Short mmCIF file of C-alpha atoms in Angstrom, two decimals:
data_model
loop_
_atom_site.label_atom_id
_atom_site.label_comp_id
_atom_site.label_asym_id
_atom_site.label_seq_id
_atom_site.Cartn_x
_atom_site.Cartn_y
_atom_site.Cartn_z
CA MET A 84 -16.24 -44.36 14.46
CA THR A 85 -17.55 -41.15 12.38
CA ASN A 86 -16.74 -40.05 9.43
CA HIS A 87 -15.76 -36.38 9.20
CA ILE A 88 -16.19 -34.16 5.89
CA ALA A 89 -14.00 -31.22 6.31
CA LEU A 90 -13.65 -28.22 3.77
CA TYR A 91 -11.43 -25.88 3.93
CA GLU A 92 -12.16 -22.05 3.33
CA PRO A 93 -15.18 -22.69 1.07
CA LEU A 94 -16.65 -20.22 -1.02
CA MET A 95 -19.66 -21.27 -2.46
CA PRO A 96 -22.75 -21.42 -0.40
CA ALA A 97 -24.95 -23.64 -2.90
CA ASN A 98 -21.79 -26.21 -2.71
CA THR A 99 -21.75 -26.03 1.19
CA GLY A 100 -25.21 -26.77 1.00
CA ASN A 101 -25.24 -29.69 -0.80
CA ILE A 102 -22.48 -31.12 1.16
CA ALA A 103 -24.69 -30.39 4.62
CA ARG A 104 -27.62 -32.11 2.95
CA THR A 105 -25.52 -35.24 2.25
CA CYS A 106 -23.50 -35.29 5.32
CA ALA A 107 -27.13 -35.70 6.88
CA GLY A 108 -27.75 -38.27 4.58
CA THR A 109 -24.53 -40.01 5.69
CA ASN A 110 -24.37 -39.07 9.33
CA THR A 111 -21.01 -37.32 8.64
CA LYS A 112 -19.75 -34.26 10.49
CA LEU A 113 -19.27 -31.36 8.67
CA HIS A 114 -16.26 -29.15 9.60
CA LEU A 115 -16.27 -25.33 8.18
CA ILE A 116 -12.57 -24.06 8.33
CA ARG A 117 -12.07 -19.95 8.19
CA PRO A 118 -12.53 -17.76 6.36
CA LEU A 119 -15.82 -18.86 4.62
CA GLY A 120 -16.50 -17.07 1.34
CA PHE A 121 -20.30 -16.53 2.53
CA SER A 122 -22.22 -15.53 5.70
CA THR A 123 -23.70 -19.01 7.02
CA ASP A 124 -27.29 -17.56 7.55
CA ASP A 125 -26.82 -17.07 3.21
CA ALA A 126 -30.38 -18.30 1.86
CA HIS A 127 -28.60 -20.06 -1.19
CA MET A 128 -26.63 -22.14 1.47
CA LYS A 129 -30.08 -22.52 3.36
CA ARG A 130 -31.98 -23.28 0.42
CA ALA A 131 -29.08 -25.90 -0.89
CA GLY A 132 -29.69 -27.81 2.67
CA LEU A 133 -33.45 -27.99 2.80
CA ASP A 134 -34.72 -28.24 6.06
CA TYR A 135 -32.14 -30.86 7.00
CA TRP A 136 -29.82 -28.48 9.06
CA ASP A 137 -30.57 -29.57 12.42
CA LYS A 138 -29.47 -32.71 11.19
CA VAL A 139 -26.04 -31.54 10.58
CA ASP A 140 -23.47 -31.61 13.21
CA ILE A 141 -21.32 -28.49 12.39
CA THR A 142 -17.65 -27.43 13.59
CA TYR A 143 -16.51 -24.43 12.75
CA HIS A 144 -12.68 -23.77 12.69
CA ASP A 145 -10.71 -20.53 12.46
CA ASP A 146 -7.77 -22.11 10.46
CA LEU A 147 -6.65 -25.09 9.15
CA ASP A 148 -4.27 -25.39 12.22
CA ASP A 149 -7.32 -25.01 14.50
CA PHE A 150 -8.84 -27.96 12.25
CA LEU A 151 -5.82 -30.02 12.54
CA ASN A 152 -5.35 -29.71 16.28
CA SER A 153 -8.60 -31.02 16.54
CA ILE A 154 -8.29 -34.67 15.04
CA PRO A 155 -7.17 -36.62 18.33
CA ASP A 156 -5.06 -38.75 15.94
CA ASP A 157 -4.21 -37.90 11.79
CA LYS A 158 -3.54 -41.53 10.96
CA TYR A 159 -7.20 -41.16 9.14
CA LEU A 160 -6.92 -38.04 7.80
CA TYR A 161 -7.21 -37.93 3.73
CA LEU A 162 -6.27 -34.93 1.87
CA ILE A 163 -8.79 -35.07 -1.49
CA THR A 164 -6.78 -33.26 -4.49
CA LYS A 165 -6.17 -33.69 -8.01
CA PHE A 166 -2.04 -33.81 -7.06
CA SER A 167 -1.65 -37.54 -5.92
CA ASN A 168 -1.03 -40.56 -7.72
CA LYS A 169 -3.13 -42.68 -4.98
CA VAL A 170 -6.99 -43.13 -6.37
CA TYR A 171 -9.49 -42.52 -3.61
CA SER A 172 -11.69 -45.83 -4.13
CA ASP A 173 -8.33 -47.66 -3.76
CA GLN A 174 -7.77 -46.23 -0.08
CA ASP A 175 -8.99 -48.81 2.82
CA PHE A 176 -11.96 -46.75 4.97
CA THR A 177 -12.81 -50.16 6.93
CA ASP A 178 -11.45 -49.36 9.96
CA THR A 179 -14.36 -49.03 12.34
CA SER A 180 -12.21 -48.24 15.45
CA ALA A 181 -11.01 -44.81 14.80
CA ASP A 182 -12.45 -41.71 13.15
CA HIS A 183 -12.07 -41.21 9.04
CA TYR A 184 -11.28 -37.19 7.85
CA PHE A 185 -12.19 -36.13 4.36
CA LEU A 186 -10.55 -32.71 3.93
CA PHE A 187 -11.23 -30.84 0.72
CA GLY A 188 -9.96 -27.22 -0.31
CA LYS A 189 -11.75 -24.69 -1.55
CA GLU A 190 -13.49 -24.32 -5.34
CA THR A 191 -11.26 -22.14 -6.46
CA THR A 192 -7.28 -23.27 -5.48
CA GLY A 193 -7.87 -26.54 -3.60
CA LEU A 194 -5.94 -26.93 -0.37
CA PRO A 195 -2.44 -25.25 0.19
CA GLU A 196 0.47 -26.93 -2.36
CA ASP A 197 2.96 -26.45 0.75
CA PHE A 198 0.73 -28.60 3.45
CA MET A 199 -0.15 -31.03 0.49
CA ARG A 200 3.70 -31.43 -0.26
CA GLN A 201 4.35 -32.05 3.23
CA ASN A 202 1.76 -34.61 3.62
CA PRO A 203 1.80 -36.63 -0.04
CA GLU A 204 1.07 -40.14 1.98
CA LYS A 205 -2.32 -38.54 2.82
CA CYS A 206 -3.65 -37.41 -0.64
CA LEU A 207 -6.22 -39.22 -2.68
CA ARG A 208 -7.26 -38.20 -6.13
CA ILE A 209 -10.52 -38.67 -7.93
CA PRO A 210 -9.92 -40.06 -11.48
CA MET A 211 -10.90 -37.25 -13.89
CA SER A 212 -9.95 -36.46 -17.47
CA ASP A 213 -7.82 -32.99 -18.09
CA ASN A 214 -10.94 -31.52 -19.86
CA ILE A 215 -11.68 -29.90 -16.64
CA ARG A 216 -9.53 -28.31 -13.89
CA ALA A 217 -11.73 -30.21 -11.35
CA LEU A 218 -14.68 -31.85 -10.36
CA ASN A 219 -17.55 -29.69 -8.73
CA LEU A 220 -16.58 -29.61 -4.66
CA SER A 221 -20.14 -31.27 -3.44
CA ASN A 222 -19.92 -34.14 -6.04
CA SER A 223 -16.28 -34.64 -4.86
CA VAL A 224 -17.66 -34.90 -1.69
CA ALA A 225 -20.90 -37.53 -2.40
CA LEU A 226 -18.16 -39.62 -4.46
CA VAL A 227 -15.86 -40.01 -1.93
CA ILE A 228 -17.95 -39.73 1.35
CA TYR A 229 -20.48 -42.33 -0.10
CA GLU A 230 -17.10 -44.77 -1.09
CA ALA A 231 -16.16 -45.27 2.43
CA VAL A 232 -19.72 -45.65 4.01
CA ARG A 233 -19.77 -48.24 1.66
CA GLN A 234 -16.65 -50.39 2.27
CA GLN A 235 -17.95 -49.17 5.79
CA LYS A 236 -21.45 -51.79 4.62
CA PHE A 237 -23.34 -48.37 4.87
CA ALA A 238 -23.69 -48.60 8.92
CA GLY A 239 -25.76 -46.64 10.22
CA LEU A 240 -27.92 -46.40 6.86
CA GLU A 241 -31.21 -47.28 5.74
CA LEU A 242 -30.61 -49.75 2.77
CA SER A 243 -34.11 -50.33 1.72
CA HIS A 244 -36.82 -47.60 2.51
CA HIS A 245 -40.79 -48.68 2.01
CA TYR A 246 -43.93 -46.77 1.26
CA GLN A 247 -45.87 -45.83 4.62
CA HIS A 248 -48.90 -47.68 3.53
CA ASP A 249 -47.80 -50.37 1.17
CA LYS A 250 -44.69 -51.95 3.21
CA LEU A 251 -43.46 -54.34 0.22
CA ASP A 252 -42.18 -57.80 1.47
#
């Protein structure tokens, strides 16, 4: 089982860099769906990901259909949007027999409305007040992926870390 984060037409290199770092820290695959609003060699994106780029498994897709066609079974495809009544933390992500795909929209307009209307059963929401249009994309990704790995008992992740010279019992 692998978790996947997919970004639909991301616009801001710093968000994508932060998300890449989160993917490296959670052993999550990253999918970038074109067109991108920046060059992948953008200095802001590289700086946000720091020195973790070699730890991120990234796949590029020409468009949304290309991404969707790459998924063997969309049963575990989740569309993260504010246009849902289902809360992300109420969803069960514990099935370890299949990959889980979390699709996030671009920072300004989210996912295509017609696509979400065709797939309402796949839509999940992060609760927030109506004081803002949306949470920051990289924060949203972190919330959702950490809920998924929490439910999956943090499989493959370090649950504790020790100083090199002073191991605590």
